[in-house]
Coordinates of C-alpha atoms in Angstrom, one line a residue:
M27 CA 18.1 19.7 -9.0
D28 CA 16.2 22.5 -10.7
V29 CA 12.9 21.3 -12.1
R30 CA 13.2 24.0 -14.8
N31 CA 16.4 22.3 -16.1
L32 CA 14.5 19.0 -16.1
R33 CA 11.7 20.5 -18.3
H34 CA 14.3 22.0 -20.6
F35 CA 15.9 18.5 -21.0
V36 CA 12.6 16.9 -21.9
A37 CA 11.7 19.7 -24.5
V38 CA 15.1 19.2 -26.2
A39 CA 14.8 15.4 -26.0
E40 CA 11.4 15.4 -27.7
T41 CA 12.2 17.9 -30.4
L42 CA 15.8 16.9 -30.9
H43 CA 16.2 20.6 -31.8
F44 CA 17.4 23.5 -29.5
G45 CA 15.5 26.2 -31.6
R46 CA 12.2 24.3 -31.6
A47 CA 12.5 23.3 -27.9
A48 CA 13.2 27.1 -27.1
A49 CA 10.1 28.1 -29.0
R50 CA 8.0 25.5 -27.2
L51 CA 9.3 26.7 -23.8
G52 CA 8.9 30.5 -24.6
M53 CA 12.6 31.3 -24.3
T54 CA 15.6 32.0 -26.5
Q55 CA 18.1 29.4 -27.4
P56 CA 21.2 30.6 -25.6
P57 CA 19.8 30.3 -22.2
L58 CA 18.3 26.9 -23.0
S59 CA 21.7 25.8 -24.2
Q60 CA 23.2 27.1 -20.9
S61 CA 20.6 25.2 -18.9
I62 CA 21.4 21.9 -20.6
R63 CA 25.1 22.4 -20.1
A64 CA 24.5 23.1 -16.4
L65 CA 22.4 20.0 -16.1
E66 CA 25.1 17.9 -17.8
R67 CA 27.8 19.3 -15.4
E68 CA 25.6 18.5 -12.5
L69 CA 25.1 14.9 -13.7
G70 CA 28.7 14.4 -14.8
A71 CA 27.7 13.0 -18.1
P72 CA 26.6 14.4 -21.5
L73 CA 22.8 14.1 -22.4
F74 CA 23.1 14.9 -26.1
V75 CA 25.3 14.4 -29.1
R76 CA 25.5 17.8 -30.9
T77 CA 26.7 18.3 -34.4
R78 CA 26.2 21.1 -36.9
R79 CA 23.4 19.2 -38.5
S80 CA 21.7 17.3 -35.7
V81 CA 21.0 16.7 -32.1
S82 CA 20.6 13.2 -30.6
L83 CA 20.3 11.6 -27.2
T84 CA 23.2 9.9 -25.7
P85 CA 22.6 6.4 -24.5
F86 CA 22.7 7.9 -21.0
G87 CA 20.3 10.7 -21.9
A88 CA 17.9 8.2 -23.5
E89 CA 17.9 5.9 -20.4
W90 CA 17.4 8.8 -18.1
L91 CA 14.5 10.4 -20.0
P92 CA 11.6 8.2 -18.8
H93 CA 12.6 8.8 -15.2
V94 CA 12.7 12.6 -15.7
R95 CA 9.2 12.4 -17.3
S96 CA 7.9 10.3 -14.3
A97 CA 9.4 12.8 -11.8
L98 CA 7.9 15.8 -13.7
D99 CA 4.6 14.1 -13.8
G100 CA 4.7 13.8 -10.1
V101 CA 5.6 17.4 -9.7
T102 CA 2.8 18.4 -12.0
G103 CA 0.3 16.5 -9.9
L104 CA 1.4 18.2 -6.6
S105 CA -1.0 21.1 -7.0
D106 CA -3.9 18.8 -7.7
I107 CA -2.9 16.6 -4.6
A108 CA -2.7 19.7 -2.4
E109 CA -6.2 20.8 -3.5
R110 CA -7.6 17.4 -2.7
I111 CA -6.0 17.4 0.7
R112 CA -7.3 21.0 1.4
K113 CA -10.8 19.9 0.5
G114 CA -10.5 16.7 2.5
R115 CA -10.7 14.4 -0.5
A116 CA -7.3 13.0 0.3
G117 CA -5.4 12.6 3.5
R118 CA -6.1 10.6 6.5
L119 CA -8.9 10.2 9.0
E120 CA -8.4 8.3 12.4
L121 CA -11.6 6.8 13.8
S122 CA -11.9 4.8 16.9
F123 CA -15.0 2.9 18.0
V124 CA -16.5 0.9 20.9
S125 CA -17.0 -2.9 20.2
T126 CA -20.9 -2.5 20.3
A127 CA -20.8 0.0 17.3
D128 CA -19.4 -2.7 15.1
Y129 CA -22.9 -4.3 15.1
S130 CA -24.9 -1.0 14.7
I131 CA -23.8 2.2 13.3
L132 CA -20.1 1.6 12.3
P133 CA -20.7 -0.3 9.0
R134 CA -23.0 2.5 7.7
L135 CA -20.6 5.2 8.6
V136 CA -17.6 3.4 7.0
H137 CA -19.4 2.5 3.9
G138 CA -20.8 6.1 3.5
F139 CA -17.5 7.6 4.0
R140 CA -15.7 5.1 1.6
Q141 CA -18.3 5.9 -1.1
L142 CA -17.7 9.6 -0.8
Y143 CA -14.0 9.8 -0.2
P144 CA -12.3 6.6 -1.5
D145 CA -8.8 8.3 -1.6
V146 CA -8.9 9.1 2.1
D147 CA -6.8 6.7 4.3
L148 CA -9.4 5.8 7.0
A149 CA -7.7 4.2 10.0
L150 CA -10.1 2.3 12.3
T151 CA -9.2 1.4 16.0
E152 CA -11.3 -0.5 18.4
A153 CA -11.2 0.8 21.9
T154 CA -13.3 1.4 25.0
S155 CA -14.9 4.7 25.6
D156 CA -12.4 5.7 28.4
M157 CA -9.4 4.9 26.2
Q158 CA -10.8 6.9 23.3
I159 CA -11.3 10.0 25.5
A160 CA -7.9 9.7 27.0
A161 CA -6.4 9.4 23.5
L162 CA -8.3 12.4 22.0
T163 CA -7.5 14.5 25.1
E164 CA -3.8 14.0 24.4
G165 CA -4.3 14.9 20.7
N166 CA -4.2 11.3 19.4
G167 CA -6.8 10.3 16.9
Q168 CA -9.5 12.5 15.4
V169 CA -13.0 11.1 16.1
G170 CA -14.4 8.3 18.3
I171 CA -17.7 6.4 18.4
V172 CA -18.4 6.1 22.2
I173 CA -20.9 5.3 24.8
P174 CA -21.2 8.7 26.5
S175 CA -20.8 9.0 30.2
G176 CA -22.6 11.6 32.4
D177 CA -19.8 11.7 34.9
V178 CA -17.1 12.7 32.5
Q179 CA -17.2 16.5 32.0
L180 CA -14.9 18.0 29.3
P181 CA -16.5 21.4 28.5
G182 CA -14.9 23.4 25.7
I183 CA -12.7 20.4 24.6
F184 CA -15.1 18.0 23.1
A185 CA -18.1 18.2 20.9
Y186 CA -20.6 15.3 20.9
R187 CA -23.2 14.2 18.5
R188 CA -25.7 11.4 19.3
L189 CA -25.9 8.7 16.7
V190 CA -28.3 6.0 17.8
S191 CA -30.3 4.8 20.7
E192 CA -31.4 1.2 21.1
P193 CA -33.0 -1.0 23.7
L194 CA -31.1 -3.6 25.7
I195 CA -31.9 -7.2 25.2
A196 CA -30.6 -10.3 26.9
A197 CA -28.0 -12.7 25.6
V198 CA -28.6 -16.0 27.4
P199 CA -27.1 -19.5 27.0
E200 CA -29.4 -21.5 24.7
N201 CA -29.3 -24.5 26.8
W202 CA -30.7 -22.7 29.8
I203 CA -33.9 -22.1 27.8
T204 CA -34.2 -25.7 26.4
E205 CA -33.4 -27.3 29.8
G206 CA -36.0 -25.0 31.5
R207 CA -33.4 -23.1 33.7
L208 CA -34.7 -19.9 32.3
R209 CA -38.5 -19.2 31.6
T210 CA -39.8 -16.9 29.0
V211 CA -43.1 -15.1 28.8
A212 CA -44.4 -14.5 25.4
G213 CA -40.9 -14.9 24.1
R214 CA -39.5 -12.2 26.5
L215 CA -37.3 -12.7 29.5
P216 CA -39.1 -11.6 32.6
A217 CA -37.4 -9.5 35.3
D218 CA -37.3 -12.3 37.8
A219 CA -35.3 -14.6 35.4
V220 CA -32.8 -11.9 34.9
L221 CA -32.4 -11.1 38.6
S222 CA -31.8 -14.8 39.4
S223 CA -29.0 -15.3 36.8
P224 CA -25.4 -14.5 37.1
L225 CA -24.3 -11.5 35.0
V226 CA -21.4 -11.0 32.6
V227 CA -20.9 -7.2 31.9
F228 CA -18.4 -4.4 30.8
P229 CA -16.3 -3.2 33.7
R230 CA -17.5 0.2 34.9
Q231 CA -14.4 2.0 34.0
A232 CA -14.6 1.0 30.4
A233 CA -18.2 2.0 29.9
P234 CA -19.6 3.8 32.9
L235 CA -23.0 4.7 31.3
F236 CA -23.5 1.2 29.9
Y237 CA -22.6 -0.4 33.3
D238 CA -24.9 1.8 35.3
L239 CA -27.7 1.3 32.7
V240 CA -27.4 -2.4 33.3
I241 CA -27.0 -2.2 37.1
G242 CA -29.9 0.3 37.1
Y243 CA -32.2 -2.2 35.4
Y244 CA -31.5 -4.7 38.3
A245 CA -32.2 -2.0 40.8
A246 CA -35.4 -0.9 39.1
C247 CA -36.6 -4.5 39.1
G248 CA -36.0 -4.6 42.9
G249 CA -32.8 -6.7 42.9
T250 CA -29.0 -6.6 42.7
A251 CA -26.7 -8.0 40.0
H252 CA -24.6 -11.0 40.7
I253 CA -21.6 -10.1 38.5
V254 CA -19.5 -13.3 37.8
Q255 CA -17.2 -11.9 35.1
T256 CA -16.4 -8.6 33.4
A257 CA -15.0 -8.3 29.9
I258 CA -14.0 -5.2 27.7
Q259 CA -14.9 -6.8 24.3
M260 CA -18.5 -7.5 23.3
Q261 CA -17.4 -10.7 21.5
T262 CA -15.8 -12.0 24.7
I263 CA -18.9 -11.2 26.6
I264 CA -20.9 -13.2 24.1
S265 CA -18.4 -16.0 24.2
L266 CA -18.7 -16.2 28.0
V267 CA -22.5 -16.4 27.6
S268 CA -22.1 -19.2 25.2
A269 CA -19.9 -21.1 27.6
G270 CA -22.8 -20.9 30.2
M271 CA -21.1 -18.4 32.6
G272 CA -24.0 -16.2 32.8
V273 CA -26.4 -13.8 31.0
A274 CA -25.6 -10.4 29.5
L275 CA -27.6 -7.3 28.7
V276 CA -26.5 -6.0 25.4
P277 CA -27.7 -3.6 22.7
A278 CA -30.3 -4.9 20.4
S279 CA -28.0 -4.6 17.4
L280 CA -25.9 -7.5 18.9
R281 CA -28.5 -9.8 17.4
H282 CA -26.2 -9.5 14.4
L283 CA -23.4 -11.3 16.2
A284 CA -24.5 -14.9 15.7
R285 CA -22.9 -17.3 18.2
S286 CA -23.6 -21.1 18.6
G287 CA -25.1 -21.7 22.0
V288 CA -26.5 -18.2 22.5
R289 CA -30.0 -16.9 22.1
Y290 CA -31.1 -13.3 22.1
L291 CA -34.4 -12.4 24.0
E292 CA -36.2 -9.1 24.5
L293 CA -36.6 -8.0 28.0
A294 CA -40.1 -7.8 29.6
G295 CA -41.4 -4.5 31.1
E296 CA -39.6 -1.2 30.8
V297 CA -36.5 -1.6 28.8
P298 CA -33.4 0.6 29.3
Q299 CA -32.1 2.5 26.1
L300 CA -28.4 2.6 25.3
E301 CA -27.1 5.7 23.5
T302 CA -24.0 5.7 21.2
G303 CA -22.6 8.9 19.8
I304 CA -19.4 10.5 18.2
I305 CA -17.0 12.6 20.1
W306 CA -14.2 14.9 18.6
R307 CA -12.1 17.8 19.7
R308 CA -13.6 21.2 19.0
D309 CA -10.3 22.6 17.9
D310 CA -9.7 19.9 15.2
K311 CA -10.4 21.6 11.9
T312 CA -8.9 18.9 9.6
P313 CA -10.9 18.8 6.3
T314 CA -11.2 15.1 6.4
L315 CA -12.9 15.4 9.8
G316 CA -15.3 18.1 8.6
N317 CA -16.3 15.9 5.6
F318 CA -16.9 13.0 8.0
L319 CA -19.0 15.0 10.3
D320 CA -21.1 16.4 7.3
M321 CA -21.4 12.7 6.1
V322 CA -22.7 11.6 9.6
E323 CA -25.5 14.1 9.5
T324 CA -26.6 12.7 6.1
V325 CA -26.5 9.2 7.6
I326 CA -28.5 10.1 10.6
E327 CA -31.1 12.0 8.6
R328 CA -31.6 9.0 6.2
A329 CA -31.8 6.4 9.1
P330 CA -35.2 4.8 9.6
K331 CA -37.1 6.6 12.2
A332 CA -38.0 4.5 15.3

């Protein structure tokens, strides 16, 4: 259905005069009359009752008019929508994230982006770093918050930006402290207490750098880790600690995950630092992604300095 015919119909319906409607539209009356007749033939019903003295809408025309106005409003808004999509102020952004980011950088990034671009559909997916890298490699998703891995080399495909670096702390069963099973020194957990405790940790495949950081801490302290359970969700790891299965070394931001039966303690001595960053495909020029990356820079610049 020709949009011009619809505009002609609305003009005649609002003026109820073919001459005045033609003047409003900047055309002569004969082609306007032809346009209305063509529209009526297409619809199979008359839109106007015409006499020598007056023009009025038929019941069908009166009922159809608000629907035509609504459709034309939508057409009129298409150029504005296109401009907003072109500038990344509308559209969609697919963001994946590791579970540890949920307690550190993710809330700030989501809040900042929502404030700046409320009309963008922000799709969030929780996934391990390896799953995110695999998905992005296949062209699924746009940007991921990951724990980087030194043994995964993807030159020319991905770009990476460091977001935060934070120390590891120990999550321990609270009753192990109250019952004297674990001793603390000045409120910190000494290395020998860590070495003598069973460990709950991410599997290496899911987070190689995190896993190696934890195991490296045991090696640096002169011991080996006794892994009793692995889990790919941080919430699950903390639940297992709460159940008394073992201790876990987690990012300091996990203090925000309050769980009955769990106490968070700083580690004594030299403490490993865990880095979290964002990764995206270099060939992705989507405007919403560009706006997100610009916003990330602002968030990092405004973050409190360690």
